[in-house]
């Protein structure tokens, strides 16, 4: 069974640029959630995708957007990068949709640094 | 608004000591509760979860947690910690969406 994988591992971008982060779900999982984890903080929910549709969103501006593909892999796109976007971005997959009552499996994360 | 509080930022214990990490949440509806652990250099892993039923739940590696609805709490416990329990521990609550606490760093001295 393949776990959740994310790419790239590390990324350095300049303020104002755009970035795309990628996630491959654990085999058989149809739901993907994205989180932002700032240094010294817990993960903050960005949004969730179920069967290619956004299924819930946290308190993040529209410049954070996502996609889920038919194979359930996913992308997180961030436009107009700001310094405060520097963080570890985590992807988590799970078997069932819905924001309640499911077990998530996390990837190793992508460390984004905005200069 | 939904929120999660973890009271201890950093806990230092000697091996064989007992552990209790506090977690309180605020949310008016039904919640699902989780504890995740992140060992140094590793992914977040699920330790245990509560959905319904017996409020005392047992997880991996000898951890357990008790859901006390009247106190909005879900504290994590372990009777005797080991050096290998050194890690960051996150409480998470799933009500409207998934909210994590800020984490508690546990250091166990050999």
PDB file of C-alpha atoms in Angstrom:
ATOM      1  CA  UNK A   1       0.000   0.000   0.000  1.00  0.00           C
ATOM      2  CA  UNK A   2       1.507   3.331  -1.087  1.00  0.00           C
ATOM      3  CA  UNK A   3       1.253   6.172   1.393  1.00  0.00           C
ATOM      4  CA  UNK A   4       0.573   9.835   0.717  1.00  0.00           C
ATOM      5  CA  UNK A   5       3.339  11.500  -1.234  1.00  0.00           C
ATOM      6  CA  UNK A   6       3.968  15.188  -1.866  1.00  0.00           C
ATOM      7  CA  UNK A   7       6.196  17.121  -4.214  1.00  0.00           C
ATOM      8  CA  UNK A   8       8.373  19.027  -4.148  1.00  0.00           C
ATOM      9  CA  UNK A   9       9.955  18.594  -0.730  1.00  0.00           C
ATOM     10  CA  UNK A  10      11.219  22.143  -0.534  1.00  0.00           C
ATOM     11  CA  UNK A  11      10.504  25.239  -2.581  1.00  0.00           C
ATOM     12  CA  UNK A  12      11.726  28.822  -2.514  1.00  0.00           C
ATOM     13  CA  UNK A  13       9.653  31.507  -4.224  1.00  0.00           C
ATOM     14  CA  UNK A  14       9.623  35.277  -4.404  1.00  0.00           C
ATOM     15  CA  UNK A  15       6.787  37.447  -3.151  1.00  0.00           C
ATOM     16  CA  UNK A  16       4.144  37.914  -5.848  1.00  0.00           C
ATOM     17  CA  UNK A  17       4.920  34.663  -7.646  1.00  0.00           C
ATOM     18  CA  UNK A  18       2.604  31.687  -8.011  1.00  0.00           C
ATOM     19  CA  UNK A  19       3.253  28.147  -6.775  1.00  0.00           C
ATOM     20  CA  UNK A  20       1.755  24.706  -7.366  1.00  0.00           C
ATOM     21  CA  UNK A  21       2.155  21.906  -4.844  1.00  0.00           C
ATOM     22  CA  UNK A  22       1.249  18.305  -5.620  1.00  0.00           C
ATOM     23  CA  UNK A  23      -0.110  15.395  -3.648  1.00  0.00           C
ATOM     24  CA  UNK A  24      -0.743  11.751  -4.450  1.00  0.00           C
ATOM     25  CA  UNK A  25      -3.345  10.124  -2.222  1.00  0.00           C
ATOM     26  CA  UNK A  26      -2.981   6.828  -0.475  1.00  0.00           C
ATOM     27  CA  UNK A  27      -4.229   4.023  -2.683  1.00  0.00           C
ATOM     28  CA  UNK A  28      -8.030   3.787  -2.642  1.00  0.00           C
ATOM     29  CA  UNK A  29      -8.611   7.139  -0.957  1.00  0.00           C
ATOM     30  CA  UNK A  30     -11.024   9.532  -2.665  1.00  0.00           C
ATOM     31  CA  UNK A  31     -10.795  12.561  -0.382  1.00  0.00           C
ATOM     32  CA  UNK A  32      -7.888  14.982  -0.047  1.00  0.00           C
ATOM     33  CA  UNK A  33      -7.434  17.785   2.465  1.00  0.00           C
ATOM     34  CA  UNK A  34      -4.766  20.472   2.486  1.00  0.00           C
ATOM     35  CA  UNK A  35      -3.319  22.156   5.546  1.00  0.00           C
ATOM     36  CA  UNK A  36      -0.890  24.977   6.224  1.00  0.00           C
ATOM     37  CA  UNK A  37       1.416  24.535   9.206  1.00  0.00           C
ATOM     38  CA  UNK A  38       3.372  27.615  10.258  1.00  0.00           C
ATOM     39  CA  UNK A  39       6.420  27.163  12.459  1.00  0.00           C
ATOM     40  CA  UNK A  40       5.433  26.281  16.014  1.00  0.00           C
ATOM     41  CA  UNK A  41       1.750  25.963  15.154  1.00  0.00           C
ATOM     42  CA  UNK A  42      -0.680  23.180  14.444  1.00  0.00           C
ATOM     43  CA  UNK A  43      -1.935  22.500  10.930  1.00  0.00           C
ATOM     44  CA  UNK A  44      -4.624  24.888   9.680  1.00  0.00           C
ATOM     45  CA  UNK A  45      -7.304  23.543   7.364  1.00  0.00           C
ATOM     46  CA  UNK A  46      -7.227  25.125   3.890  1.00  0.00           C
ATOM     47  CA  UNK A  47      -9.773  23.035   1.947  1.00  0.00           C
ATOM     48  CA  UNK A  48     -10.895  19.555   1.115  1.00  0.00           C
ATOM     49  CA  UNK A  49     -11.714  17.847  -2.191  1.00  0.00           C
ATOM     50  CA  UNK A  50     -13.982  14.863  -2.677  1.00  0.00           C
ATOM     51  CA  UNK A  51     -14.375  13.268  -6.095  1.00  0.00           C
ATOM     52  CA  UNK A  52     -12.893  16.336  -7.818  1.00  0.00           C
ATOM     53  CA  UNK A  53     -15.193  18.858  -6.086  1.00  0.00           C
ATOM     54  CA  UNK A  54     -14.318  21.243  -3.261  1.00  0.00           C
ATOM     55  CA  UNK A  55     -16.110  19.905  -0.200  1.00  0.00           C
ATOM     56  CA  UNK A  56     -15.199  22.425   2.476  1.00  0.00           C
ATOM     57  CA  UNK A  57     -12.933  25.389   3.005  1.00  0.00           C
ATOM     58  CA  UNK A  58     -11.171  27.007   5.914  1.00  0.00           C
ATOM     59  CA  UNK A  59     -10.424  30.676   6.453  1.00  0.00           C
ATOM     60  CA  UNK A  60      -8.066  31.172   3.514  1.00  0.00           C
ATOM     61  CA  UNK A  61      -8.383  33.782   0.736  1.00  0.00           C
ATOM     62  CA  UNK A  62      -9.370  32.851  -2.841  1.00  0.00           C
ATOM     63  CA  UNK A  63      -5.759  33.056  -3.996  1.00  0.00           C
ATOM     64  CA  UNK A  64      -5.470  29.599  -2.411  1.00  0.00           C
ATOM     65  CA  UNK A  65      -7.113  27.221  -4.854  1.00  0.00           C
ATOM     66  CA  UNK A  66      -7.020  23.548  -5.589  1.00  0.00           C
ATOM     67  CA  UNK A  67      -7.773  20.741  -7.956  1.00  0.00           C
ATOM     68  CA  UNK A  68      -8.429  17.048  -7.594  1.00  0.00           C
ATOM     69  CA  UNK A  69      -7.942  14.765 -10.561  1.00  0.00           C
ATOM     70  CA  UNK A  70      -9.827  11.582 -11.586  1.00  0.00           C
ATOM     71  CA  UNK A  71      -7.046   9.481 -10.035  1.00  0.00           C
ATOM     72  CA  UNK A  72      -7.648  11.433  -6.790  1.00  0.00           C
ATOM     73  CA  UNK A  73      -4.273  13.142  -6.841  1.00  0.00           C
ATOM     74  CA  UNK A  74      -4.448  16.811  -6.006  1.00  0.00           C
ATOM     75  CA  UNK A  75      -2.827  20.199  -6.444  1.00  0.00           C
ATOM     76  CA  UNK A  76      -2.711  23.253  -4.235  1.00  0.00           C
ATOM     77  CA  UNK A  77      -2.156  26.532  -6.063  1.00  0.00           C
ATOM     78  CA  UNK A  78      -1.245  29.764  -4.355  1.00  0.00           C
ATOM     79  CA  UNK A  79      -1.224  33.009  -6.330  1.00  0.00           C
ATOM     80  CA  UNK A  80       0.371  36.332  -5.453  1.00  0.00           C
ATOM     81  CA  UNK A  81       2.579  34.809  -2.769  1.00  0.00           C
ATOM     82  CA  UNK A  82       3.083  36.754   0.434  1.00  0.00           C
ATOM     83  CA  UNK A  83       5.839  36.403   3.019  1.00  0.00           C
ATOM     84  CA  UNK A  84       3.325  34.958   5.503  1.00  0.00           C
ATOM     85  CA  UNK A  85       2.652  32.072   3.127  1.00  0.00           C
ATOM     86  CA  UNK A  86       5.983  30.593   4.196  1.00  0.00           C
ATOM     87  CA  UNK A  87       5.019  27.358   5.915  1.00  0.00           C
ATOM     88  CA  UNK A  88       4.856  23.576   5.681  1.00  0.00           C
ATOM     89  CA  UNK A  89       1.960  22.532   3.457  1.00  0.00           C
ATOM     90  CA  UNK A  90       0.466  19.166   4.331  1.00  0.00           C
ATOM     91  CA  UNK A  91      -1.763  16.963   2.278  1.00  0.00           C
ATOM     92  CA  UNK A  92      -3.939  14.305   3.907  1.00  0.00           C
ATOM     93  CA  UNK A  93      -6.047  11.661   2.226  1.00  0.00           C
ATOM     94  CA  UNK A  94      -8.951   9.662   3.539  1.00  0.00           C
ATOM     95  CA  UNK A  95     -11.448   7.098   2.379  1.00  0.00           C
ATOM     96  CA  UNK A  96     -14.668   8.949   2.809  1.00  0.00           C
ATOM     97  CA  UNK A  97     -15.916  12.444   2.173  1.00  0.00           C
ATOM     98  CA  UNK A  98     -17.373  14.805   4.706  1.00  0.00           C
ATOM     99  CA  UNK A  99     -15.753  16.958   7.294  1.00  0.00           C
ATOM    100  CA  UNK A 100     -16.800  14.727  10.168  1.00  0.00           C
ATOM    101  CA  UNK A 101     -15.725  11.334  11.246  1.00  0.00           C
ATOM    102  CA  UNK A 102     -12.921  10.057   9.086  1.00  0.00           C
ATOM    103  CA  UNK A 103      -9.311   9.066   9.497  1.00  0.00           C
ATOM    104  CA  UNK A 104      -6.752  11.060   7.579  1.00  0.00           C
ATOM    105  CA  UNK A 105      -3.332   9.904   6.438  1.00  0.00           C
ATOM    106  CA  UNK A 106      -0.776  12.667   6.113  1.00  0.00           C
ATOM    107  CA  UNK A 107       2.044  13.173   3.661  1.00  0.00           C
ATOM    108  CA  UNK A 108       5.494  14.483   4.600  1.00  0.00           C
ATOM    109  CA  UNK A 109       4.675  18.018   3.482  1.00  0.00           C
ATOM    110  CA  UNK A 110       6.194  20.641   1.214  1.00  0.00           C
ATOM    111  CA  UNK A 111       8.255  23.345   2.889  1.00  0.00           C
ATOM    112  CA  UNK A 112       7.558  26.639   1.096  1.00  0.00           C
ATOM    113  CA  UNK A 113       9.752  29.662   1.727  1.00  0.00           C
ATOM    114  CA  UNK A 114       8.693  33.016   0.301  1.00  0.00           C
ATOM    115  CA  UNK A 115      11.396  35.694   0.141  1.00  0.00           C
TER     116      UNK A 115
ATOM    117  CA  UNK B   1     -16.308  29.673  16.442  1.00  0.00           C
ATOM    118  CA  UNK B   2     -14.651  26.290  16.658  1.00  0.00           C
ATOM    119  CA  UNK B   3     -11.259  26.204  18.405  1.00  0.00           C
ATOM    120  CA  UNK B   4      -8.848  23.805  20.088  1.00  0.00           C
ATOM    121  CA  UNK B   5      -6.545  24.580  23.005  1.00  0.00           C
ATOM    122  CA  UNK B   6      -3.589  22.558  24.150  1.00  0.00           C
ATOM    123  CA  UNK B   7      -2.457  23.828  27.510  1.00  0.00           C
ATOM    124  CA  UNK B   8       1.113  22.619  27.573  1.00  0.00           C
ATOM    125  CA  UNK B   9       3.588  23.910  25.039  1.00  0.00           C
ATOM    126  CA  UNK B  10       6.524  21.767  26.158  1.00  0.00           C
ATOM    127  CA  UNK B  11       6.507  18.893  28.624  1.00  0.00           C
ATOM    128  CA  UNK B  12       9.680  17.241  29.909  1.00  0.00           C
ATOM    129  CA  UNK B  13       9.444  13.888  31.685  1.00  0.00           C
ATOM    130  CA  UNK B  14      11.742  11.118  32.788  1.00  0.00           C
ATOM    131  CA  UNK B  15      11.218   7.600  31.500  1.00  0.00           C
ATOM    132  CA  UNK B  16       8.505   5.666  33.351  1.00  0.00           C
ATOM    133  CA  UNK B  17       6.736   8.861  34.423  1.00  0.00           C
ATOM    134  CA  UNK B  18       3.030   9.177  33.732  1.00  0.00           C
ATOM    135  CA  UNK B  19       1.808  11.532  31.046  1.00  0.00           C
ATOM    136  CA  UNK B  20      -1.303  13.608  30.678  1.00  0.00           C
ATOM    137  CA  UNK B  21      -1.640  16.214  27.926  1.00  0.00           C
ATOM    138  CA  UNK B  22      -4.586  18.541  28.063  1.00  0.00           C
ATOM    139  CA  UNK B  23      -6.894  19.364  25.169  1.00  0.00           C
ATOM    140  CA  UNK B  24     -10.017  21.503  25.303  1.00  0.00           C
ATOM    141  CA  UNK B  25     -12.222  22.537  22.449  1.00  0.00           C
ATOM    142  CA  UNK B  26     -15.076  24.892  21.818  1.00  0.00           C
ATOM    143  CA  UNK B  27     -17.872  23.818  19.514  1.00  0.00           C
ATOM    144  CA  UNK B  28     -21.582  23.554  20.136  1.00  0.00           C
ATOM    145  CA  UNK B  29     -22.374  20.506  18.020  1.00  0.00           C
ATOM    146  CA  UNK B  30     -21.274  16.924  17.642  1.00  0.00           C
ATOM    147  CA  UNK B  31     -17.554  16.479  17.264  1.00  0.00           C
ATOM    148  CA  UNK B  32     -15.075  13.807  16.367  1.00  0.00           C
ATOM    149  CA  UNK B  33     -11.822  13.962  18.287  1.00  0.00           C
ATOM    150  CA  UNK B  34      -8.308  12.917  17.413  1.00  0.00           C
ATOM    151  CA  UNK B  35      -4.791  12.857  18.748  1.00  0.00           C
ATOM    152  CA  UNK B  36      -1.978  12.872  16.228  1.00  0.00           C
ATOM    153  CA  UNK B  37       1.727  12.425  16.868  1.00  0.00           C
ATOM    154  CA  UNK B  38       4.697  13.619  14.875  1.00  0.00           C
ATOM    155  CA  UNK B  39       7.975  11.890  15.673  1.00  0.00           C
ATOM    156  CA  UNK B  40      11.142  13.759  14.693  1.00  0.00           C
ATOM    157  CA  UNK B  41      11.548  13.682  10.919  1.00  0.00           C
ATOM    158  CA  UNK B  42       8.328  11.744  10.347  1.00  0.00           C
ATOM    159  CA  UNK B  43       4.782  12.374   9.108  1.00  0.00           C
ATOM    160  CA  UNK B  44       1.832  13.129  11.313  1.00  0.00           C
ATOM    161  CA  UNK B  45       0.340   9.819  12.463  1.00  0.00           C
ATOM    162  CA  UNK B  46      -2.966   9.061  14.104  1.00  0.00           C
ATOM    163  CA  UNK B  47      -2.621   7.956  17.737  1.00  0.00           C
ATOM    164  CA  UNK B  48      -6.297   7.514  18.517  1.00  0.00           C
ATOM    165  CA  UNK B  49      -9.755   8.816  17.696  1.00  0.00           C
ATOM    166  CA  UNK B  50     -13.164   9.189  19.260  1.00  0.00           C
ATOM    167  CA  UNK B  51     -16.346   9.153  17.181  1.00  0.00           C
ATOM    168  CA  UNK B  52     -18.981   7.810  19.563  1.00  0.00           C
ATOM    169  CA  UNK B  53     -19.581   5.229  22.269  1.00  0.00           C
ATOM    170  CA  UNK B  54     -17.179   4.558  25.137  1.00  0.00           C
ATOM    171  CA  UNK B  55     -15.582   7.902  26.001  1.00  0.00           C
ATOM    172  CA  UNK B  56     -12.357   6.165  27.013  1.00  0.00           C
ATOM    173  CA  UNK B  57     -10.512   5.291  23.839  1.00  0.00           C
ATOM    174  CA  UNK B  58      -7.317   3.330  23.484  1.00  0.00           C
ATOM    175  CA  UNK B  59      -4.792   3.995  20.760  1.00  0.00           C
ATOM    176  CA  UNK B  60      -1.458   2.737  19.621  1.00  0.00           C
ATOM    177  CA  UNK B  61       1.666   2.447  21.757  1.00  0.00           C
ATOM    178  CA  UNK B  62      -0.222   2.352  25.065  1.00  0.00           C
ATOM    179  CA  UNK B  63      -1.866   5.763  24.727  1.00  0.00           C
ATOM    180  CA  UNK B  64      -5.438   6.434  25.755  1.00  0.00           C
ATOM    181  CA  UNK B  65      -7.702   9.454  25.890  1.00  0.00           C
ATOM    182  CA  UNK B  66     -10.907  10.290  27.679  1.00  0.00           C
ATOM    183  CA  UNK B  67     -13.670  12.400  26.197  1.00  0.00           C
ATOM    184  CA  UNK B  68     -15.473  14.408  28.877  1.00  0.00           C
ATOM    185  CA  UNK B  69     -18.326  16.116  27.096  1.00  0.00           C
ATOM    186  CA  UNK B  70     -19.289  18.361  30.013  1.00  0.00           C
ATOM    187  CA  UNK B  71     -15.759  19.754  30.131  1.00  0.00           C
ATOM    188  CA  UNK B  72     -15.229  19.872  26.349  1.00  0.00           C
ATOM    189  CA  UNK B  73     -12.007  17.990  26.982  1.00  0.00           C
ATOM    190  CA  UNK B  74     -10.136  15.122  25.358  1.00  0.00           C
ATOM    191  CA  UNK B  75      -6.966  14.597  27.385  1.00  0.00           C
ATOM    192  CA  UNK B  76      -4.270  12.185  26.303  1.00  0.00           C
ATOM    193  CA  UNK B  77      -2.696   9.833  28.835  1.00  0.00           C
ATOM    194  CA  UNK B  78      -0.022   7.213  29.094  1.00  0.00           C
ATOM    195  CA  UNK B  79       0.849   5.476  32.376  1.00  0.00           C
ATOM    196  CA  UNK B  80       4.568   5.108  31.706  1.00  0.00           C
ATOM    197  CA  UNK B  81       6.395   7.012  28.974  1.00  0.00           C
ATOM    198  CA  UNK B  82       9.439   5.811  27.096  1.00  0.00           C
ATOM    199  CA  UNK B  83      12.288   7.733  25.495  1.00  0.00           C
ATOM    200  CA  UNK B  84      10.792   6.791  22.108  1.00  0.00           C
ATOM    201  CA  UNK B  85       7.645   8.809  22.939  1.00  0.00           C
ATOM    202  CA  UNK B  86       9.607  12.015  22.406  1.00  0.00           C
ATOM    203  CA  UNK B  87       7.571  13.801  19.743  1.00  0.00           C
ATOM    204  CA  UNK B  88       5.081  16.581  19.042  1.00  0.00           C
ATOM    205  CA  UNK B  89       1.473  15.764  19.938  1.00  0.00           C
ATOM    206  CA  UNK B  90      -1.528  17.447  18.323  1.00  0.00           C
ATOM    207  CA  UNK B  91      -5.125  17.350  19.412  1.00  0.00           C
ATOM    208  CA  UNK B  92      -7.659  17.799  16.590  1.00  0.00           C
ATOM    209  CA  UNK B  93     -11.399  18.325  16.546  1.00  0.00           C
ATOM    210  CA  UNK B  94     -13.708  17.758  13.605  1.00  0.00           C
ATOM    211  CA  UNK B  95     -16.927  19.733  13.890  1.00  0.00           C
ATOM    212  CA  UNK B  96     -17.597  22.120  11.021  1.00  0.00           C
ATOM    213  CA  UNK B  97     -14.087  21.450   9.790  1.00  0.00           C
ATOM    214  CA  UNK B  98     -10.867  19.949  11.080  1.00  0.00           C
ATOM    215  CA  UNK B  99      -9.125  22.122  13.685  1.00  0.00           C
ATOM    216  CA  UNK B 100      -5.786  21.319  15.265  1.00  0.00           C
ATOM    217  CA  UNK B 101      -4.323  22.602  18.480  1.00  0.00           C
ATOM    218  CA  UNK B 102      -0.936  24.302  18.491  1.00  0.00           C
ATOM    219  CA  UNK B 103       0.754  21.109  19.655  1.00  0.00           C
ATOM    220  CA  UNK B 104       2.645  19.954  22.743  1.00  0.00           C
ATOM    221  CA  UNK B 105       6.264  18.997  22.473  1.00  0.00           C
ATOM    222  CA  UNK B 106       7.068  16.037  24.710  1.00  0.00           C
ATOM    223  CA  UNK B 107      10.676  15.344  25.656  1.00  0.00           C
ATOM    224  CA  UNK B 108      11.353  12.124  27.549  1.00  0.00           C
ATOM    225  CA  UNK B 109      14.716  11.908  29.269  1.00  0.00           C
ATOM    226  CA  UNK B 110      16.297   8.448  29.363  1.00  0.00           C
TER     227      UNK B 110
END
